[in-house]
mmCIF file of C-alpha atoms and ligand atoms in Angstrom:
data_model
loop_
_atom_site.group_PDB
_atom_site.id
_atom_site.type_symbol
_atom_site.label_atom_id
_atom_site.label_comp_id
_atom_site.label_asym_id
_atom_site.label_seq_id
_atom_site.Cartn_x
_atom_site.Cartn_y
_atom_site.Cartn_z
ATOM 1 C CA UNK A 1 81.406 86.445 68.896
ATOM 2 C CA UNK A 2 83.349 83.161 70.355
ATOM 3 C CA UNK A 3 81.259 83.118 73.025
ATOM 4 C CA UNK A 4 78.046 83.047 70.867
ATOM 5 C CA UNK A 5 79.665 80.500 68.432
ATOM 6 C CA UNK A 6 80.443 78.340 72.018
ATOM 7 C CA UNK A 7 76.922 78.946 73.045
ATOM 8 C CA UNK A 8 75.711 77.440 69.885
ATOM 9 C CA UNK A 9 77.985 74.252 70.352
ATOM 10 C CA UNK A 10 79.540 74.727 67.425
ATOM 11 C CA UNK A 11 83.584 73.566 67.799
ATOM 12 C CA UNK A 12 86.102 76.593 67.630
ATOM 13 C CA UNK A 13 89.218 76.401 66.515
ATOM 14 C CA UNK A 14 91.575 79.604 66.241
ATOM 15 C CA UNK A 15 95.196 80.019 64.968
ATOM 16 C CA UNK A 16 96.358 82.641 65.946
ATOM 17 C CA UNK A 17 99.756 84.894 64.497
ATOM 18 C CA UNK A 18 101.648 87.138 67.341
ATOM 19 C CA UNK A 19 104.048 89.458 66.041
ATOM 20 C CA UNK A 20 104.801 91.314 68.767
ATOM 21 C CA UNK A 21 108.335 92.770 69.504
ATOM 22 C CA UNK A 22 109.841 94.079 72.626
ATOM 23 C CA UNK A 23 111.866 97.135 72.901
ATOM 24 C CA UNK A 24 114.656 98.221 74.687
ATOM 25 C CA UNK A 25 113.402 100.655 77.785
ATOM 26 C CA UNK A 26 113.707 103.972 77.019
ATOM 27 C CA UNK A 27 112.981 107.529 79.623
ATOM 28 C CA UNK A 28 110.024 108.389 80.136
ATOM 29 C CA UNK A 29 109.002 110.544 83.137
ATOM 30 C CA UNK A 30 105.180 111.312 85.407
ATOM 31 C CA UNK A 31 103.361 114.073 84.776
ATOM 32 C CA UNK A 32 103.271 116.162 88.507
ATOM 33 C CA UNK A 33 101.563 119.116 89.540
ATOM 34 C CA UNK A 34 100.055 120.453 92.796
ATOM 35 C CA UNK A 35 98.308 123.467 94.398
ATOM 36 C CA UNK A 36 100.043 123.851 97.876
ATOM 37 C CA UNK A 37 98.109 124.023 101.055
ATOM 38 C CA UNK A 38 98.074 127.029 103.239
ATOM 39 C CA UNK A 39 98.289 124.851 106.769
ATOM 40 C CA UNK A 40 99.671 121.707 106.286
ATOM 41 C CA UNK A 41 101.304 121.835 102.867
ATOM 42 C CA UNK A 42 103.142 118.628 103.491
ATOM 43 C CA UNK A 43 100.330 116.518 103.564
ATOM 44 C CA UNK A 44 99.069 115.550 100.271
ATOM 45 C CA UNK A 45 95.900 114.337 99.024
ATOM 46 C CA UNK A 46 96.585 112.978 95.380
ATOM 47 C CA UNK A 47 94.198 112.889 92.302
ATOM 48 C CA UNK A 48 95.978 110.885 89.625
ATOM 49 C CA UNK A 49 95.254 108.533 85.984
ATOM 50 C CA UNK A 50 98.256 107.238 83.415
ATOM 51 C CA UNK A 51 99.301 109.127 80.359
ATOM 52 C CA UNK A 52 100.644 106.294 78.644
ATOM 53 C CA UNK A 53 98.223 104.332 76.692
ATOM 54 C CA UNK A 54 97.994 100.930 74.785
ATOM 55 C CA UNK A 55 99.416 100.890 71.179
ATOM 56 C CA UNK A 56 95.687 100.565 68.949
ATOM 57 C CA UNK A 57 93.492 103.592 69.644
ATOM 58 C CA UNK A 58 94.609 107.146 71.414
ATOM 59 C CA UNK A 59 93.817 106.502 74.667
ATOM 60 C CA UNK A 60 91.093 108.651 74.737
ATOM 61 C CA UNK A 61 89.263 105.972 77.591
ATOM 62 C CA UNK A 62 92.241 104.519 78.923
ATOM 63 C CA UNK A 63 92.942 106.658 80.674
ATOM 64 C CA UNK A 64 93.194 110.035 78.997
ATOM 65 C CA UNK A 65 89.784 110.424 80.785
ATOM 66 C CA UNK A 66 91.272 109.754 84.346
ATOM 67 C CA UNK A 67 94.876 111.719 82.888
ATOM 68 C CA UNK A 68 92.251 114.607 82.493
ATOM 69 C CA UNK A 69 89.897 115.141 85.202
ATOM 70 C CA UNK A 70 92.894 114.884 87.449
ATOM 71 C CA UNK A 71 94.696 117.735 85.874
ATOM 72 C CA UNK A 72 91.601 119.458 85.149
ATOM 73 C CA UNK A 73 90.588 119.591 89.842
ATOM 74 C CA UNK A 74 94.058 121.754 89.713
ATOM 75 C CA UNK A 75 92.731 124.281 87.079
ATOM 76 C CA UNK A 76 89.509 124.260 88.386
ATOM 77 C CA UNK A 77 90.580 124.657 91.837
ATOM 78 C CA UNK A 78 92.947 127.152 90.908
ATOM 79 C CA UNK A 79 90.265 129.175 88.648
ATOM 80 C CA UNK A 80 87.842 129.112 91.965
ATOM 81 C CA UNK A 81 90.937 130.644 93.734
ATOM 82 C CA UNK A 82 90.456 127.618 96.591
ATOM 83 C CA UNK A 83 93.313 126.995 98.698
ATOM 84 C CA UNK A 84 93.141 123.783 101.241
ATOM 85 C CA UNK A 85 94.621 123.213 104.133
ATOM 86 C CA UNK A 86 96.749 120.259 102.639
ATOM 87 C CA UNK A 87 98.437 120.114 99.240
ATOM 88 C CA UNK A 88 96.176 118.802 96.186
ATOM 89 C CA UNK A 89 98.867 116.879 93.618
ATOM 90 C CA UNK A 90 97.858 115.582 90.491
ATOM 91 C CA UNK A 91 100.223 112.940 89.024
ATOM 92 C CA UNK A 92 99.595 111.558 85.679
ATOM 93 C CA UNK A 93 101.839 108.164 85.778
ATOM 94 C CA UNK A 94 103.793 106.736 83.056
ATOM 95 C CA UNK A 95 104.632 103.325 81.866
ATOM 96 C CA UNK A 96 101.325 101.889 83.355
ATOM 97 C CA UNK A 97 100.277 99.447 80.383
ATOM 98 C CA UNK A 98 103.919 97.502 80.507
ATOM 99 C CA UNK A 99 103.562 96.874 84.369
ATOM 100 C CA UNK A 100 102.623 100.473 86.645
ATOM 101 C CA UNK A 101 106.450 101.149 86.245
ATOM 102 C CA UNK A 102 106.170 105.043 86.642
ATOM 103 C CA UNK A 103 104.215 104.439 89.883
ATOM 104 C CA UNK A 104 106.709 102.535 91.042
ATOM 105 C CA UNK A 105 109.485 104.636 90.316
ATOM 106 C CA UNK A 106 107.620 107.120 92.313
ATOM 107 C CA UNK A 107 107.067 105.137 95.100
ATOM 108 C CA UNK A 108 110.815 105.091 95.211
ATOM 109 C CA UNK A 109 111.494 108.261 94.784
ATOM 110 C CA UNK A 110 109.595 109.695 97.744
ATOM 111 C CA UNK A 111 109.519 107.368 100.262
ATOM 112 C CA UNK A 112 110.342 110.198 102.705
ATOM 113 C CA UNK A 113 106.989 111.778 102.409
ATOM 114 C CA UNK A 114 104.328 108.491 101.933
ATOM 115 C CA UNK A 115 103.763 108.811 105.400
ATOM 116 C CA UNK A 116 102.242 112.325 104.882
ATOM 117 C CA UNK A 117 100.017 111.112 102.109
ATOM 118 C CA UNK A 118 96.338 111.760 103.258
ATOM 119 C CA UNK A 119 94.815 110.089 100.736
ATOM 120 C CA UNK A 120 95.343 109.149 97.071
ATOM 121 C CA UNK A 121 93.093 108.760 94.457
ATOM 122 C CA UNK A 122 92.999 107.195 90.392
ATOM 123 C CA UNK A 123 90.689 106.836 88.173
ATOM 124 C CA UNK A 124 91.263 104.647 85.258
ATOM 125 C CA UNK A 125 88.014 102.887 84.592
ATOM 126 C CA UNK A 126 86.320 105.291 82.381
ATOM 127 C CA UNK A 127 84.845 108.388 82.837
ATOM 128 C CA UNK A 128 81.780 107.856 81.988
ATOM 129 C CA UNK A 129 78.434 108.950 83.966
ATOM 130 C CA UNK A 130 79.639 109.196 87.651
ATOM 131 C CA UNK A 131 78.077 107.507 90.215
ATOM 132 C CA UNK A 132 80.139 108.054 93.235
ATOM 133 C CA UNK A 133 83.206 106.646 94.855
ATOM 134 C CA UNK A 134 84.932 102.958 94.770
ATOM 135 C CA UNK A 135 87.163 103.226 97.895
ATOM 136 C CA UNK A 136 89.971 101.039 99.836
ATOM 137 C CA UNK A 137 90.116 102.567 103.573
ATOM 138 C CA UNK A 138 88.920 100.984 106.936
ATOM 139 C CA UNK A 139 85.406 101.465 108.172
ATOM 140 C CA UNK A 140 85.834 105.204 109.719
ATOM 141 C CA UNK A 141 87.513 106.666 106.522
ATOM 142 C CA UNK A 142 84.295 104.989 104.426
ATOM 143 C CA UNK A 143 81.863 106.600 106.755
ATOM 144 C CA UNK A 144 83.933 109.728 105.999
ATOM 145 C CA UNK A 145 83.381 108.760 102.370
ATOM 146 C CA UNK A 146 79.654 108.083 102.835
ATOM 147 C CA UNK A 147 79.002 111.465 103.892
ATOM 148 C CA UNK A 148 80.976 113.858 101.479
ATOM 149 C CA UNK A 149 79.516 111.757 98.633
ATOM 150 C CA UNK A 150 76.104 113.003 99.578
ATOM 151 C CA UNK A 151 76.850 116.676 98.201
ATOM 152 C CA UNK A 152 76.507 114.811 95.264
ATOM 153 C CA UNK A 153 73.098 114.208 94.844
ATOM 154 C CA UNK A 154 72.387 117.008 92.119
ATOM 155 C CA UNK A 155 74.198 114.887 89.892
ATOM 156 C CA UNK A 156 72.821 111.245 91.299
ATOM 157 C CA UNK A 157 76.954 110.545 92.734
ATOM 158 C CA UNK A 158 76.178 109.571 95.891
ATOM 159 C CA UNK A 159 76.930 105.848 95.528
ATOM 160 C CA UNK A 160 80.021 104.531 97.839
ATOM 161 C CA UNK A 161 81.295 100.761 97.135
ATOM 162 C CA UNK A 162 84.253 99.271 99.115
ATOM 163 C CA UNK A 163 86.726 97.045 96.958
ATOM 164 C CA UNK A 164 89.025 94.919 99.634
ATOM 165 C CA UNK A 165 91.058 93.991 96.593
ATOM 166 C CA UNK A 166 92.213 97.873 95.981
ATOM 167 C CA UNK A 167 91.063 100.459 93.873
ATOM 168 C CA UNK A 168 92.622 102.259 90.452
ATOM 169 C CA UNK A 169 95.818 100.738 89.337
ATOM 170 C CA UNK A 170 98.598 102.387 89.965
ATOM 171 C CA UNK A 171 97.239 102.927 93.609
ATOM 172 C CA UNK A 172 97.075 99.621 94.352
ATOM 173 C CA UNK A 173 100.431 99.206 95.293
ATOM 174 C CA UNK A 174 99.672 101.732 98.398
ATOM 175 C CA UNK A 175 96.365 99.044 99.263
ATOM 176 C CA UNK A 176 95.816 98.884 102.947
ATOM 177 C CA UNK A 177 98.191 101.165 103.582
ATOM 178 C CA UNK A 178 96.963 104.676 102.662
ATOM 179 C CA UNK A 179 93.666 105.360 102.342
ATOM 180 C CA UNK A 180 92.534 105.115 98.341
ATOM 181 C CA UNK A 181 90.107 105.713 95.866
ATOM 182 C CA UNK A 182 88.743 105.497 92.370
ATOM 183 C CA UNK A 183 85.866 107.115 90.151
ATOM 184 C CA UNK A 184 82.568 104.614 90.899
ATOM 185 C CA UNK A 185 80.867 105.429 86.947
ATOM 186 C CA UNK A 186 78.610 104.034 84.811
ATOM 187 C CA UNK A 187 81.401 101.856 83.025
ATOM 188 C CA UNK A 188 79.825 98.858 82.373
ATOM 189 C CA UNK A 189 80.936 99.173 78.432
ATOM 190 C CA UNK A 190 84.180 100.228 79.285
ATOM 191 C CA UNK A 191 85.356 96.735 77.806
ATOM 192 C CA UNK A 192 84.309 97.841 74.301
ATOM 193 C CA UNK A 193 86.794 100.509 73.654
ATOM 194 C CA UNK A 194 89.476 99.370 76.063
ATOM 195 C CA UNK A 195 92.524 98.294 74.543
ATOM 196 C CA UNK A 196 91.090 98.296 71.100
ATOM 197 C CA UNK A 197 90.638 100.646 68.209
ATOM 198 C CA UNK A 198 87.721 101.835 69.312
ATOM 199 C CA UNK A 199 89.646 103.888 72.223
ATOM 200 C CA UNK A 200 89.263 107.117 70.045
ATOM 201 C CA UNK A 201 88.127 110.490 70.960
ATOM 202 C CA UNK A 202 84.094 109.949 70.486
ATOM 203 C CA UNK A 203 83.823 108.058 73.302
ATOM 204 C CA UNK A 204 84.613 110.809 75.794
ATOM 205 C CA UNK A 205 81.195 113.184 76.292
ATOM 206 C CA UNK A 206 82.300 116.861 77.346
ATOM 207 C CA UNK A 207 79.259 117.545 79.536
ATOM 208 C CA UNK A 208 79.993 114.002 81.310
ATOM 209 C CA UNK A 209 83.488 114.791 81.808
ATOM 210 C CA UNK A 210 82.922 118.225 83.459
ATOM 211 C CA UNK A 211 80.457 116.037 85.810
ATOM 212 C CA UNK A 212 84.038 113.372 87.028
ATOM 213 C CA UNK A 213 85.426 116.419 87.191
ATOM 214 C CA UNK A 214 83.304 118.289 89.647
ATOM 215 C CA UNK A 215 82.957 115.268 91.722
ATOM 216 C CA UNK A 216 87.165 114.353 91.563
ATOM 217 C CA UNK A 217 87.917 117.740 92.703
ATOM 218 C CA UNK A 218 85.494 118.163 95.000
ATOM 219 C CA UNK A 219 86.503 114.982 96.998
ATOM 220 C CA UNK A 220 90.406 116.384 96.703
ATOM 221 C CA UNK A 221 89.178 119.308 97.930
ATOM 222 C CA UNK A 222 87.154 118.316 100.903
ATOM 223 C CA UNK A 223 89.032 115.766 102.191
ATOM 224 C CA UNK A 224 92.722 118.170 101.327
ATOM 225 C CA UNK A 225 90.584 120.506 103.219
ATOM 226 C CA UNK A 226 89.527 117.967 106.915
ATOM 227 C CA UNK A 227 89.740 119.550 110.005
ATOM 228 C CA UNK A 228 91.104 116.201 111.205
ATOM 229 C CA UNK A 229 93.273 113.610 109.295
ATOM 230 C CA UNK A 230 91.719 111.209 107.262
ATOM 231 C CA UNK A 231 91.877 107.820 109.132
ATOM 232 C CA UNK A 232 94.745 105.413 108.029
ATOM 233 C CA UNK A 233 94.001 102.750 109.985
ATOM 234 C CA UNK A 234 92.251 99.581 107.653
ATOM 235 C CA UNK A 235 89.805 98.208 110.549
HETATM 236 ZN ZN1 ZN B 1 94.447 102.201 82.076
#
């Protein structure tokens, strides 16, 4: 609306009243769950989105979409009875909205075993219609990338799209450093629910969902299931 009234050349002038408080922190903890791998269970590939959500709306597109596909590869993988070679670990991450503190607290936490993480994945830019993969890895890993996504095609995901700047947002504190990725979807009205009332249940479509979900476990899957390691190296 402000940029129409601007367009018109009329003269805005807003006041505008922020009563906002801040809190004293409080615990608050990540959601994590995994289905081990039979040959390598120490490697991980992670599928992850944030629980926590802004203070107007439920949350339903940011990100209880991402929060939900990501738990949802588990059960599907588990109902399919398909083990990988590497561990598959979905982490739903707290505290995102004030500052990705739950992902950083994890970070922390398990420094010990980032080194085995093959790859790690978020999505938290709607679930709507998916269209492939946005990724952050060097030139092998999105050839890699390039050629899973093609399974896709029975559900038009077969679009890859590299994003120097990192991908997700929790995950981008692990940019150029371990191979990452988010849900490429058909988001571009993701900015009319998002952080607004509007972020209510309706906006999620069941038969769309199952559709993120088939492609985020799938990639999980596959790649928690490479006969050789995913490439780490960002050339
Ligand atoms: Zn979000």
């Amino acid at each position: 609306m402000l940029q129409r009234y601007q367009d018109r050349g009329e003269k805005i002038i807003m006041q505008v009243n922020i009563q906002t408080k801040e809190y004293p922190n409080t615990v608050s903890r990540n959601v994590v769950a995994e289905v081990k791998g039979k040959e390598k269970p120490e490697k991980t590939v992670l599928v992850s989105g944030h629980i926590d959500s802004w203070d107007v709306g439920v949350g339903a597109l940011d990100d209880g979409g991402g929060a939900f596909i990501s738990w949802n590869a588990l059960s599907v993988l588990r109902k399919l009875n398909l083990e990988a070679k590497r561990t598959v670990r979905a982490v739903l991450w707290t505290g995102e909205e004030l500052g990705l503190i739950g992902v950083h607290a994890y970070n922390k936490a398990h420094k010990h075993e980032l080194d085995n993480f093959t790859f790690v994945m978020e999505s938290d830019e709607g679930t709507f219609t998916p269209l492939g993969l946005e990724y952050n890895t060097g030139t092998k890993g999105g050839c890699i990338l390039k050629e899973i996504v093609q399974l896709f095609s029975s559900i038009n995901a077969t679009q890859v799209k590299y994003n120097g700047n990192g991908v997700g947002s929790d995950i981008t504190i692990w940019s150029g450093k371990i191979p990452t990725a988010s849900l490429l979807n058909a988001n571009q009205n993701y900015f009319w629910y998002h952080h607004s009332k509007a972020d209510t249940m309706d906006v999620l479509d069941s038969d769309t969902l199952d559709r993120c979900t088939a492609l985020w476990t799938s990639v999980a899957y596959i790649i928690a299931d490479l006969s050789e390691e995913f490439p780490r190296d960002f050339n």
